[in-house]
Amino acid sequence: LQAQAPTCPPGDETQRVARLTGLPHADPHSKHVYLAGAIEYSPDGGKAWRRDLADFIRNELGLAVFDPCVNEVSLLTEDEKEGFREWKRADRDRFLPVIRRIIDYDIRQLLECTSLVVCYWDEHVSRGAGTAGELTLAYRHGIPVYLVLGVPADSLSSWAAGCATEVFASFDDLRARMLALHRLHVLVETADRG
């Protein structure tokens, strides 16, 4: 039997891909750039930097983006959206199925639908575990990781530094590198080889 390439993502292809990537006519079999970084302990839930960078990636590079801040909300019922963070403390039996659904979904997106990870490593990342797990999986599966420092370089975790393909001092440096590679048609080719 020959293995089939995963369809990213499943379900109503056109609508789902548009919602996941922000590109209304994206090929459901194409891969996206995965935005990794703090969510749970970030003051704004990790939304501002992702929104800004996603706009750049879509508009300047024409690539699809997976933003877990946007996409995870679609996995939750209204009751879960309101309560699951509190359930972590007070109701583990209700919490576990919700967080595991999010974990499973994010891992599937990362491993089956991602060509490149962009990670923002700031002071909030170390309080959670998701970002370190995502970087480890990306490294292990040969998915390039572009890491942007939100902390001094000497504060970067050695593990995260080891998982990163390239490390950038700022988002401006990352954008310049991505634009340069894109102009050379290397970024997409490199990411596809991931």
PDB file of C-alpha atoms in Angstrom:
ATOM      1  CA  LEU A   1       0.000   0.000   0.000  1.00  0.00           C
ATOM      2  CA  GLN A   2       1.201   3.463  -0.846  1.00  0.00           C
ATOM      3  CA  ALA A   3       0.801   6.105   1.854  1.00  0.00           C
ATOM      4  CA  GLN A   4      -1.289   9.079   0.837  1.00  0.00           C
ATOM      5  CA  ALA A   5      -0.253  12.624   1.659  1.00  0.00           C
ATOM      6  CA  PRO A   6      -2.393  14.108   4.415  1.00  0.00           C
ATOM      7  CA  THR A   7      -5.079  16.528   3.420  1.00  0.00           C
ATOM      8  CA  CYS A   8      -4.536  19.729   5.333  1.00  0.00           C
ATOM      9  CA  PRO A   9      -7.015  20.267   6.904  1.00  0.00           C
ATOM     10  CA  PRO A  10      -9.925  17.774   6.759  1.00  0.00           C
ATOM     11  CA  GLY A  11     -13.572  18.653   6.327  1.00  0.00           C
ATOM     12  CA  ASP A  12     -15.083  21.316   4.099  1.00  0.00           C
ATOM     13  CA  GLU A  13     -11.834  22.121   2.347  1.00  0.00           C
ATOM     14  CA  THR A  14     -12.400  25.621   0.993  1.00  0.00           C
ATOM     15  CA  GLN A  15     -13.991  27.155   4.074  1.00  0.00           C
ATOM     16  CA  ARG A  16     -11.749  25.349   6.509  1.00  0.00           C
ATOM     17  CA  VAL A  17      -8.526  26.234   4.704  1.00  0.00           C
ATOM     18  CA  ALA A  18      -9.637  29.856   4.456  1.00  0.00           C
ATOM     19  CA  ARG A  19     -10.314  29.955   8.189  1.00  0.00           C
ATOM     20  CA  LEU A  20      -7.048  28.184   9.085  1.00  0.00           C
ATOM     21  CA  THR A  21      -4.708  30.071   6.810  1.00  0.00           C
ATOM     22  CA  GLY A  22      -6.406  33.374   6.078  1.00  0.00           C
ATOM     23  CA  LEU A  23      -6.149  32.700   2.348  1.00  0.00           C
ATOM     24  CA  PRO A  24      -9.639  32.257   0.862  1.00  0.00           C
ATOM     25  CA  HIS A  25      -8.466  30.304  -2.185  1.00  0.00           C
ATOM     26  CA  ALA A  26      -5.586  28.343  -0.673  1.00  0.00           C
ATOM     27  CA  ASP A  27      -4.941  24.836  -1.905  1.00  0.00           C
ATOM     28  CA  PRO A  28      -6.160  22.462   0.826  1.00  0.00           C
ATOM     29  CA  HIS A  29      -3.105  20.295   0.192  1.00  0.00           C
ATOM     30  CA  SER A  30      -0.629  23.146   0.612  1.00  0.00           C
ATOM     31  CA  LYS A  31       1.238  23.657   3.840  1.00  0.00           C
ATOM     32  CA  HIS A  32       1.427  26.727   6.023  1.00  0.00           C
ATOM     33  CA  VAL A  33       3.711  28.717   8.305  1.00  0.00           C
ATOM     34  CA  TYR A  34       2.983  27.787  11.942  1.00  0.00           C
ATOM     35  CA  LEU A  35       3.239  30.635  14.470  1.00  0.00           C
ATOM     36  CA  ALA A  36       4.553  29.304  17.799  1.00  0.00           C
ATOM     37  CA  GLY A  37       4.968  31.197  21.053  1.00  0.00           C
ATOM     38  CA  ALA A  38       3.382  31.930  24.401  1.00  0.00           C
ATOM     39  CA  ILE A  39      -0.412  32.040  24.581  1.00  0.00           C
ATOM     40  CA  GLU A  40      -1.539  31.012  28.051  1.00  0.00           C
ATOM     41  CA  TYR A  41       0.759  33.315  30.041  1.00  0.00           C
ATOM     42  CA  SER A  42       1.154  36.116  27.511  1.00  0.00           C
ATOM     43  CA  PRO A  43      -0.713  39.283  28.591  1.00  0.00           C
ATOM     44  CA  ASP A  44      -2.517  39.533  25.237  1.00  0.00           C
ATOM     45  CA  GLY A  45      -2.725  35.791  24.654  1.00  0.00           C
ATOM     46  CA  GLY A  46       0.062  36.027  22.069  1.00  0.00           C
ATOM     47  CA  LYS A  47      -2.257  37.718  19.592  1.00  0.00           C
ATOM     48  CA  ALA A  48      -0.565  41.014  18.629  1.00  0.00           C
ATOM     49  CA  TRP A  49       2.741  39.700  17.261  1.00  0.00           C
ATOM     50  CA  ARG A  50       0.960  36.834  15.480  1.00  0.00           C
ATOM     51  CA  ARG A  51      -1.544  39.183  13.838  1.00  0.00           C
ATOM     52  CA  ASP A  52       1.216  41.515  12.614  1.00  0.00           C
ATOM     53  CA  LEU A  53       3.457  38.733  11.353  1.00  0.00           C
ATOM     54  CA  ALA A  54       0.589  36.802   9.760  1.00  0.00           C
ATOM     55  CA  ASP A  55      -0.348  39.905   7.763  1.00  0.00           C
ATOM     56  CA  PHE A  56       3.239  40.210   6.539  1.00  0.00           C
ATOM     57  CA  ILE A  57       3.515  36.505   5.637  1.00  0.00           C
ATOM     58  CA  ARG A  58       0.207  36.504   3.752  1.00  0.00           C
ATOM     59  CA  ASN A  59       0.487  39.894   2.062  1.00  0.00           C
ATOM     60  CA  GLU A  60       4.209  40.126   1.324  1.00  0.00           C
ATOM     61  CA  LEU A  61       5.099  36.474   0.823  1.00  0.00           C
ATOM     62  CA  GLY A  62       1.743  35.031  -0.275  1.00  0.00           C
ATOM     63  CA  LEU A  63       2.050  32.123   2.142  1.00  0.00           C
ATOM     64  CA  ALA A  64      -0.670  30.561   4.286  1.00  0.00           C
ATOM     65  CA  VAL A  65      -0.467  30.906   8.080  1.00  0.00           C
ATOM     66  CA  PHE A  66      -1.614  28.758  10.989  1.00  0.00           C
ATOM     67  CA  ASP A  67      -2.267  30.939  14.044  1.00  0.00           C
ATOM     68  CA  PRO A  68      -3.226  28.815  17.055  1.00  0.00           C
ATOM     69  CA  CYS A  69      -4.710  31.877  18.801  1.00  0.00           C
ATOM     70  CA  VAL A  70      -7.335  32.084  16.072  1.00  0.00           C
ATOM     71  CA  ASN A  71      -7.719  28.436  15.206  1.00  0.00           C
ATOM     72  CA  GLU A  72      -8.018  26.903  18.670  1.00  0.00           C
ATOM     73  CA  VAL A  73     -11.110  28.970  19.430  1.00  0.00           C
ATOM     74  CA  SER A  74     -12.955  27.142  16.656  1.00  0.00           C
ATOM     75  CA  LEU A  75     -12.373  23.854  18.479  1.00  0.00           C
ATOM     76  CA  LEU A  76     -14.185  24.934  21.630  1.00  0.00           C
ATOM     77  CA  THR A  77     -17.828  25.197  22.583  1.00  0.00           C
ATOM     78  CA  GLU A  78     -19.008  28.386  24.257  1.00  0.00           C
ATOM     79  CA  ASP A  79     -18.966  26.593  27.636  1.00  0.00           C
ATOM     80  CA  GLU A  80     -15.396  25.436  27.043  1.00  0.00           C
ATOM     81  CA  LYS A  81     -14.236  28.900  25.945  1.00  0.00           C
ATOM     82  CA  GLU A  82     -15.584  30.378  29.156  1.00  0.00           C
ATOM     83  CA  GLY A  83     -14.442  27.691  31.577  1.00  0.00           C
ATOM     84  CA  PHE A  84     -11.540  25.580  30.478  1.00  0.00           C
ATOM     85  CA  ARG A  85      -8.760  27.718  32.016  1.00  0.00           C
ATOM     86  CA  GLU A  86     -10.607  27.624  35.337  1.00  0.00           C
ATOM     87  CA  TRP A  87     -11.183  23.893  34.959  1.00  0.00           C
ATOM     88  CA  LYS A  88      -7.406  23.390  34.939  1.00  0.00           C
ATOM     89  CA  ARG A  89      -7.432  24.415  38.583  1.00  0.00           C
ATOM     90  CA  ALA A  90     -10.832  23.240  39.720  1.00  0.00           C
ATOM     91  CA  ASP A  91     -12.114  20.429  37.484  1.00  0.00           C
ATOM     92  CA  ARG A  92      -9.422  18.262  35.917  1.00  0.00           C
ATOM     93  CA  ASP A  93     -11.982  15.805  34.518  1.00  0.00           C
ATOM     94  CA  ARG A  94     -13.520  18.584  32.413  1.00  0.00           C
ATOM     95  CA  PHE A  95     -10.182  20.185  31.615  1.00  0.00           C
ATOM     96  CA  LEU A  96      -8.287  17.178  30.216  1.00  0.00           C
ATOM     97  CA  PRO A  97     -10.520  16.373  27.233  1.00  0.00           C
ATOM     98  CA  VAL A  98     -10.480  20.028  26.156  1.00  0.00           C
ATOM     99  CA  ILE A  99      -6.736  20.613  26.447  1.00  0.00           C
ATOM    100  CA  ARG A 100      -5.976  17.263  24.831  1.00  0.00           C
ATOM    101  CA  ARG A 101      -8.214  18.147  21.886  1.00  0.00           C
ATOM    102  CA  ILE A 102      -6.204  21.359  21.483  1.00  0.00           C
ATOM    103  CA  ILE A 103      -2.870  19.539  21.859  1.00  0.00           C
ATOM    104  CA  ASP A 104      -3.838  16.840  19.357  1.00  0.00           C
ATOM    105  CA  TYR A 105      -5.072  19.425  16.870  1.00  0.00           C
ATOM    106  CA  ASP A 106      -1.961  21.579  17.151  1.00  0.00           C
ATOM    107  CA  ILE A 107       0.367  18.585  16.827  1.00  0.00           C
ATOM    108  CA  ARG A 108      -1.517  17.426  13.724  1.00  0.00           C
ATOM    109  CA  GLN A 109      -1.272  20.895  12.188  1.00  0.00           C
ATOM    110  CA  LEU A 110       2.423  21.062  13.002  1.00  0.00           C
ATOM    111  CA  LEU A 111       3.428  17.627  11.745  1.00  0.00           C
ATOM    112  CA  GLU A 112       1.093  17.197   8.782  1.00  0.00           C
ATOM    113  CA  CYS A 113       0.385  20.707   7.536  1.00  0.00           C
ATOM    114  CA  THR A 114       3.407  22.880   8.341  1.00  0.00           C
ATOM    115  CA  SER A 115       6.333  23.770   6.120  1.00  0.00           C
ATOM    116  CA  LEU A 116       7.988  26.331   8.426  1.00  0.00           C
ATOM    117  CA  VAL A 117       7.663  27.342  12.094  1.00  0.00           C
ATOM    118  CA  VAL A 118       8.159  30.929  13.208  1.00  0.00           C
ATOM    119  CA  CYS A 119       8.554  31.141  16.982  1.00  0.00           C
ATOM    120  CA  TYR A 120       8.600  34.217  19.200  1.00  0.00           C
ATOM    121  CA  TRP A 121      10.601  33.307  22.320  1.00  0.00           C
ATOM    122  CA  ASP A 122       9.805  35.855  25.033  1.00  0.00           C
ATOM    123  CA  GLU A 123       9.709  35.889  28.838  1.00  0.00           C
ATOM    124  CA  HIS A 124       6.237  34.282  28.888  1.00  0.00           C
ATOM    125  CA  VAL A 125       7.185  31.140  26.928  1.00  0.00           C
ATOM    126  CA  SER A 126       9.037  29.499  29.812  1.00  0.00           C
ATOM    127  CA  ARG A 127       5.915  29.393  31.992  1.00  0.00           C
ATOM    128  CA  GLY A 128       4.176  27.089  29.500  1.00  0.00           C
ATOM    129  CA  ALA A 129       5.231  23.890  27.785  1.00  0.00           C
ATOM    130  CA  GLY A 130       3.542  24.017  24.392  1.00  0.00           C
ATOM    131  CA  THR A 131       6.108  26.105  22.536  1.00  0.00           C
ATOM    132  CA  ALA A 132       9.065  23.990  23.654  1.00  0.00           C
ATOM    133  CA  GLY A 133       7.132  20.888  22.607  1.00  0.00           C
ATOM    134  CA  GLU A 134       6.329  22.388  19.199  1.00  0.00           C
ATOM    135  CA  LEU A 135       9.962  23.329  18.573  1.00  0.00           C
ATOM    136  CA  THR A 136      11.137  19.869  19.605  1.00  0.00           C
ATOM    137  CA  LEU A 137       8.670  18.164  17.267  1.00  0.00           C
ATOM    138  CA  ALA A 138       9.556  20.502  14.412  1.00  0.00           C
ATOM    139  CA  TYR A 139      13.270  19.849  14.900  1.00  0.00           C
ATOM    140  CA  ARG A 140      12.759  16.082  15.161  1.00  0.00           C
ATOM    141  CA  HIS A 141      10.681  16.016  11.967  1.00  0.00           C
ATOM    142  CA  GLY A 142      12.972  18.281   9.970  1.00  0.00           C
ATOM    143  CA  ILE A 143      10.642  21.299   9.846  1.00  0.00           C
ATOM    144  CA  PRO A 144      12.676  24.537   9.769  1.00  0.00           C
ATOM    145  CA  VAL A 145      12.279  26.796  12.818  1.00  0.00           C
ATOM    146  CA  TYR A 146      12.899  30.546  12.610  1.00  0.00           C
ATOM    147  CA  LEU A 147      13.127  31.835  16.174  1.00  0.00           C
ATOM    148  CA  VAL A 148      12.758  35.519  17.059  1.00  0.00           C
ATOM    149  CA  LEU A 149      14.237  36.642  20.365  1.00  0.00           C
ATOM    150  CA  GLY A 150      12.004  38.487  22.802  1.00  0.00           C
ATOM    151  CA  VAL A 151      14.612  38.005  25.537  1.00  0.00           C
ATOM    152  CA  PRO A 152      18.373  38.659  25.624  1.00  0.00           C
ATOM    153  CA  ALA A 153      20.243  36.004  23.625  1.00  0.00           C
ATOM    154  CA  ASP A 154      21.936  34.662  26.763  1.00  0.00           C
ATOM    155  CA  SER A 155      18.480  34.001  28.282  1.00  0.00           C
ATOM    156  CA  LEU A 156      17.373  31.793  25.395  1.00  0.00           C
ATOM    157  CA  SER A 157      16.920  28.193  26.418  1.00  0.00           C
ATOM    158  CA  SER A 158      19.721  25.999  25.083  1.00  0.00           C
ATOM    159  CA  TRP A 159      17.077  23.473  24.015  1.00  0.00           C
ATOM    160  CA  ALA A 160      15.171  26.093  22.007  1.00  0.00           C
ATOM    161  CA  ALA A 161      18.408  27.387  20.478  1.00  0.00           C
ATOM    162  CA  GLY A 162      19.273  23.833  19.463  1.00  0.00           C
ATOM    163  CA  CYS A 163      15.903  23.317  17.783  1.00  0.00           C
ATOM    164  CA  ALA A 164      16.099  26.601  15.854  1.00  0.00           C
ATOM    165  CA  THR A 165      17.259  26.635  12.245  1.00  0.00           C
ATOM    166  CA  GLU A 166      17.968  30.363  12.501  1.00  0.00           C
ATOM    167  CA  VAL A 167      17.730  32.855  15.381  1.00  0.00           C
ATOM    168  CA  PHE A 168      16.805  36.510  14.838  1.00  0.00           C
ATOM    169  CA  ALA A 169      17.289  39.480  17.151  1.00  0.00           C
ATOM    170  CA  SER A 170      14.053  41.120  15.994  1.00  0.00           C
ATOM    171  CA  PHE A 171      10.980  40.731  13.810  1.00  0.00           C
ATOM    172  CA  ASP A 172      12.541  43.249  11.415  1.00  0.00           C
ATOM    173  CA  ASP A 173      15.528  40.919  10.987  1.00  0.00           C
ATOM    174  CA  LEU A 174      13.196  37.964  10.423  1.00  0.00           C
ATOM    175  CA  ARG A 175      11.136  39.871   7.849  1.00  0.00           C
ATOM    176  CA  ALA A 176      14.266  40.966   5.984  1.00  0.00           C
ATOM    177  CA  ARG A 177      15.552  37.383   5.854  1.00  0.00           C
ATOM    178  CA  MET A 178      12.192  35.976   4.758  1.00  0.00           C
ATOM    179  CA  LEU A 179      11.839  38.626   2.045  1.00  0.00           C
ATOM    180  CA  ALA A 180      15.356  37.971   0.787  1.00  0.00           C
ATOM    181  CA  LEU A 181      14.760  34.224   0.667  1.00  0.00           C
ATOM    182  CA  HIS A 182      11.355  34.696  -0.898  1.00  0.00           C
ATOM    183  CA  ARG A 183      12.839  36.883  -3.612  1.00  0.00           C
ATOM    184  CA  LEU A 184      15.249  34.088  -4.369  1.00  0.00           C
ATOM    185  CA  HIS A 185      12.388  31.566  -4.281  1.00  0.00           C
ATOM    186  CA  VAL A 186      14.352  29.732  -1.637  1.00  0.00           C
ATOM    187  CA  LEU A 187      11.982  30.152   1.305  1.00  0.00           C
ATOM    188  CA  VAL A 188       9.141  28.141  -0.208  1.00  0.00           C
ATOM    189  CA  GLU A 189      11.482  25.522  -1.651  1.00  0.00           C
ATOM    190  CA  THR A 190      13.352  25.198   1.661  1.00  0.00           C
ATOM    191  CA  ALA A 191      10.113  24.991   3.634  1.00  0.00           C
ATOM    192  CA  ASP A 192       8.665  22.366   1.278  1.00  0.00           C
ATOM    193  CA  ARG A 193      11.764  20.222   1.704  1.00  0.00           C
ATOM    194  CA  GLY A 194      11.310  20.704   5.505  1.00  0.00           C
TER     195      GLY A 194
END
